[in-house]
Coordinates of C-alpha atoms in Angstrom, one line a residue:
X1 CA 53.8 14.8 83.9
X2 CA 55.5 13.6 80.7
X3 CA 58.1 16.3 81.1
X4 CA 58.9 15.3 84.6
X5 CA 60.2 11.8 83.8
X6 CA 63.0 13.0 81.5
X7 CA 64.1 15.5 84.1
X8 CA 64.1 12.9 86.9
X9 CA 66.0 10.4 84.6
X10 CA 68.6 13.1 83.9
X11 CA 69.0 14.0 87.5
X12 CA 69.4 10.3 88.5
X13 CA 72.0 9.8 85.8
X14 CA 74.0 12.8 86.9
X15 CA 73.7 11.8 90.6
X16 CA 74.8 8.3 89.9
X17 CA 77.9 9.5 88.0
X18 CA 79.0 11.4 91.1
X19 CA 77.9 8.7 93.5
X20 CA 80.4 6.1 92.3
X21 CA 82.9 5.3 95.0
X22 CA 86.6 6.3 94.9
X23 CA 87.5 2.7 95.6
X24 CA 86.4 1.7 92.1
X25 CA 88.6 4.3 90.4
X26 CA 92.2 4.4 89.5
X27 CA 94.0 6.2 92.5
X28 CA 95.5 8.7 90.0
X29 CA 91.9 10.1 89.8
X30 CA 91.2 10.1 93.6
X31 CA 94.3 10.5 95.8
X32 CA 95.0 13.9 97.2
X33 CA 98.8 13.8 96.8
X34 CA 100.7 12.6 93.7
X35 CA 104.5 13.1 93.8
X36 CA 106.6 12.0 90.8
X37 CA 110.4 11.8 90.5
X38 CA 111.7 11.1 87.1
X39 CA 114.9 10.9 85.0
X40 CA 114.4 13.4 82.2
X41 CA 116.4 12.9 79.0
X42 CA 115.9 15.9 76.8
X43 CA 117.5 16.9 73.5
X44 CA 118.2 20.6 73.5
X45 CA 118.1 23.5 71.0
X46 CA 119.4 26.8 72.4
X47 CA 119.8 30.1 70.7
X48 CA 120.7 33.3 72.6
X49 CA 122.0 36.8 71.9
X50 CA 123.2 39.7 74.1
X51 CA 123.4 43.2 72.8
X52 CA 125.9 45.8 73.9
X53 CA 126.1 49.5 73.9
X54 CA 127.9 49.8 70.5
X55 CA 125.5 49.7 67.5
X56 CA 126.6 47.0 65.1
X57 CA 125.1 45.2 62.1
X58 CA 126.9 42.0 63.1
X59 CA 124.7 41.0 66.0
X60 CA 122.7 37.8 65.7
X61 CA 121.6 35.1 68.1
X62 CA 124.2 32.4 68.7
X63 CA 123.2 28.8 68.0
X64 CA 124.8 27.0 71.0
X65 CA 124.3 23.6 69.3
X66 CA 125.9 24.6 66.0
X67 CA 128.7 26.7 67.4
X68 CA 129.6 24.7 70.6
X69 CA 128.1 21.3 70.1
X70 CA 125.7 21.7 73.1
X71 CA 122.8 19.9 71.5
X72 CA 122.0 16.2 71.9
X73 CA 120.5 14.5 74.9
X74 CA 121.3 15.3 78.6
X75 CA 120.2 13.5 81.7
X76 CA 118.5 15.6 84.4
X77 CA 116.1 15.1 87.3
X78 CA 112.5 16.2 87.1
X79 CA 110.1 16.5 90.0
X80 CA 106.4 17.3 89.8
X81 CA 103.5 17.0 92.2
X82 CA 99.7 17.4 92.5
X83 CA 97.8 18.3 95.7
X84 CA 94.0 18.2 95.5
X85 CA 93.5 20.5 98.5
X86 CA 89.8 21.1 98.5
X87 CA 87.3 18.8 100.2
X88 CA 85.7 17.9 96.9
X89 CA 89.1 17.3 95.4
X90 CA 88.1 19.6 92.5
X91 CA 90.6 22.3 93.3
X92 CA 94.4 21.5 93.0
X93 CA 97.8 23.0 93.0
X94 CA 100.5 21.5 90.8
X95 CA 104.2 22.0 90.5
X96 CA 107.3 21.1 88.5
X97 CA 111.0 21.8 88.7
X98 CA 114.1 20.8 86.8
X99 CA 117.5 22.2 85.8
X100 CA 119.5 21.9 82.6
X101 CA 123.0 23.3 82.2
X102 CA 125.8 22.7 79.7
X103 CA 129.1 24.2 78.5
X104 CA 131.6 23.4 75.8
X105 CA 134.7 24.6 73.9
X106 CA 135.0 25.2 70.2
X107 CA 137.2 26.8 67.5
X108 CA 134.9 29.2 65.8
X109 CA 134.1 28.9 62.1
X110 CA 132.8 32.5 62.0
X111 CA 132.8 35.6 64.0
X112 CA 130.3 35.9 66.8
X113 CA 129.3 38.9 68.9
X114 CA 128.3 38.9 72.6
X115 CA 127.8 42.2 74.5
X116 CA 130.0 44.4 72.2
X117 CA 132.8 41.8 72.2
X118 CA 133.7 40.1 69.0
X119 CA 135.1 36.6 69.1
X120 CA 136.8 36.0 65.8
X121 CA 136.7 33.0 63.5
X122 CA 139.6 30.6 64.2
X123 CA 139.8 31.4 67.9
X124 CA 139.2 29.0 70.8
X125 CA 136.1 30.0 72.7
X126 CA 134.1 28.5 75.6
X127 CA 130.4 29.0 76.1
X128 CA 127.5 27.7 78.2
X129 CA 124.0 28.2 79.5
X130 CA 121.7 27.2 82.3
X131 CA 118.0 27.0 82.9
X132 CA 116.2 26.3 86.1
X133 CA 112.4 25.9 85.8
X134 CA 109.9 26.4 88.6
X135 CA 106.2 25.8 87.7
X136 CA 103.2 26.4 89.9
X137 CA 99.7 25.8 88.6
X138 CA 96.3 26.3 90.2
X139 CA 93.5 24.3 88.6
X140 CA 90.0 23.1 88.9
X141 CA 88.3 20.0 87.6
X142 CA 85.8 20.8 84.7
X143 CA 84.5 17.3 84.2
X144 CA 85.0 14.0 86.0
X145 CA 83.7 10.5 85.9
X146 CA 84.5 6.9 86.7
X147 CA 87.4 6.8 84.2
X148 CA 88.3 10.3 83.4
X149 CA 89.2 13.8 84.6
X150 CA 89.4 17.1 82.6
X151 CA 90.6 20.3 84.2
X152 CA 92.1 23.7 83.5
X153 CA 93.5 26.7 85.3
X154 CA 96.2 29.3 85.6
X155 CA 99.8 29.1 86.5
X156 CA 103.2 30.7 86.3
X157 CA 106.6 29.4 85.1
X158 CA 109.6 30.9 86.8
X159 CA 112.6 30.7 84.5
X160 CA 116.1 31.4 86.0
X161 CA 118.2 31.6 82.9
X162 CA 121.9 32.4 82.2
X163 CA 124.4 32.2 79.4
X164 CA 128.0 33.1 78.8
X165 CA 130.8 33.3 76.2
X166 CA 134.5 33.6 77.1
X167 CA 137.7 33.8 75.2
X168 CA 140.1 36.3 73.6
X169 CA 137.9 39.1 72.3
X170 CA 137.9 42.3 70.3
X171 CA 136.0 45.6 70.8
X172 CA 136.0 48.0 67.9
X173 CA 138.7 45.9 66.3
X174 CA 141.0 46.3 69.3
X175 CA 142.1 43.2 71.2
X176 CA 141.0 43.2 74.8
X177 CA 142.6 39.8 75.8
X178 CA 140.6 37.2 77.7
X179 CA 137.0 38.2 78.5
X180 CA 134.1 36.4 80.0
X181 CA 130.7 37.9 79.1
X182 CA 127.8 36.6 81.1
X183 CA 124.1 37.5 81.3
X184 CA 121.3 36.2 83.5
X185 CA 117.7 36.9 84.3
X186 CA 114.7 35.5 86.2
X187 CA 111.5 35.6 84.3
X188 CA 108.0 34.9 85.7
X189 CA 105.9 33.9 82.7
X190 CA 102.1 33.4 83.5
X191 CA 100.2 30.7 81.5
X192 CA 96.9 29.1 81.0
X193 CA 96.6 25.3 80.8
X194 CA 94.5 22.2 80.6
X195 CA 95.0 18.6 81.5
X196 CA 93.1 15.3 80.8
X197 CA 93.4 11.9 82.5
X198 CA 91.8 8.7 81.1
X199 CA 92.1 5.7 83.4
X200 CA 90.3 2.7 81.8
X201 CA 91.4 0.4 84.7
X202 CA 92.6 0.7 88.2
X203 CA 96.1 -0.1 86.9
X204 CA 96.5 2.0 83.8
X205 CA 96.1 5.7 83.4
X206 CA 96.9 7.9 80.3
X207 CA 97.3 11.6 80.7
X208 CA 98.1 14.8 78.7
X209 CA 98.7 18.4 79.8
X210 CA 99.3 21.6 77.9
X211 CA 100.5 25.0 79.1
X212 CA 100.7 28.0 76.9
X213 CA 101.1 31.8 77.0
X214 CA 102.6 34.8 75.3
X215 CA 103.0 38.1 77.0
X216 CA 104.6 41.6 76.8
X217 CA 105.3 43.5 80.0
X218 CA 107.3 46.6 79.8
X219 CA 110.8 45.8 78.5
X220 CA 110.2 42.0 78.4
X221 CA 108.2 40.0 75.9
X222 CA 108.1 36.2 76.0
X223 CA 106.1 33.0 75.8
X224 CA 106.1 29.3 76.4
X225 CA 104.8 25.9 75.4
X226 CA 104.8 23.0 77.8
X227 CA 103.3 19.8 76.6
X228 CA 103.4 16.4 78.4
X229 CA 101.5 13.2 77.4
X230 CA 102.2 10.1 79.5
X231 CA 101.2 6.8 80.8
X232 CA 101.2 5.5 84.4
X233 CA 101.1 1.9 85.6
X234 CA 99.9 1.5 89.2
X235 CA 102.1 -1.4 90.2
X236 CA 101.2 -1.2 94.0
X237 CA 98.6 0.6 96.1
X238 CA 100.8 3.7 96.6
X239 CA 103.4 3.3 93.9
X240 CA 103.2 3.7 90.1
X241 CA 105.7 3.7 87.3
X242 CA 105.4 6.1 84.4
X243 CA 106.8 7.2 81.1
X244 CA 106.1 10.7 79.8
X245 CA 107.2 12.7 76.8
X246 CA 107.9 16.4 77.3
X247 CA 108.1 19.3 74.9
X248 CA 109.1 22.6 76.5
X249 CA 109.8 25.8 74.6
X250 CA 110.7 29.1 76.2
X251 CA 111.5 32.3 74.4
X252 CA 111.9 36.0 75.3
X253 CA 113.2 39.3 74.1
X254 CA 114.7 41.4 77.0
X255 CA 115.8 45.0 77.4
X256 CA 117.4 45.1 80.9
X257 CA 120.8 45.8 82.4
X258 CA 121.3 42.2 83.3
X259 CA 120.4 40.9 79.9
X260 CA 119.7 43.0 76.8
X261 CA 119.0 40.5 74.1
X262 CA 117.0 37.3 73.6
X263 CA 116.8 33.6 74.0
X264 CA 114.9 30.7 72.5
X265 CA 115.3 27.3 74.3
X266 CA 113.6 24.0 73.4
X267 CA 113.9 20.8 75.4
X268 CA 112.1 17.6 74.3
X269 CA 112.4 14.0 75.2
X270 CA 111.1 11.2 77.5
X271 CA 111.1 11.0 81.3
X272 CA 111.0 7.7 83.3
X273 CA 109.5 8.1 86.7
X274 CA 108.1 6.7 89.9
X275 CA 104.9 8.1 91.3
X276 CA 103.9 8.0 95.0
X277 CA 100.2 8.5 95.6
X278 CA 98.3 8.8 98.9

């Protein structure tokens, strides 16, 4: 009999934690659909290299910031969403997309090589890159309560990446005139991730999410980090305003016809958004 009371008390405690009504919670924890549009202002660090068919000791990744002044902040638009599709709202699908692109001109301080073509120091060269991110993530709630939610799951980041260098080039010390050397690839990188939401009131909610993975498949090896802490203020029943900080790093070594080389891209900075929840 003495053993029964602790068991009953434990069951009642667990039951009461799940019996709390959604109306008492912050809607970020309960609504089925969350859609956020935000102005993302990332600073950028981009390095990339493209090998050719001619063996050389000169090849090295090009720092697009150092050589072409493509670092610094850039405004772009970020969209993400959450859909709690199961009846219990424990299962969800999450998504994110944004695009960053830049190009610039420079007079080179040193020789650079891109796909067998040498662009010599002192010459005027133009270069640029682009990245479009598509993120899809399937997750499940691990722990939930009146003021919090912890979940984890599996996802995939689709990276549509391109880079180019153009100018008067040389191959085997022979001038070839104006040349535009461009590479591009689409990489699907799987990942694992976790998220946490703490909502102390019906108006304020603090969140954090982390995605990570590293993988080698055939002729491609790569990985990613995607971190995003943030805060949301529920100004109205179905509208909230949020500020998030994003750190995104994507890297890969590739041996394919469309791109034989590597890239390492980092984007970090704040986003200022509006969330619709219903």
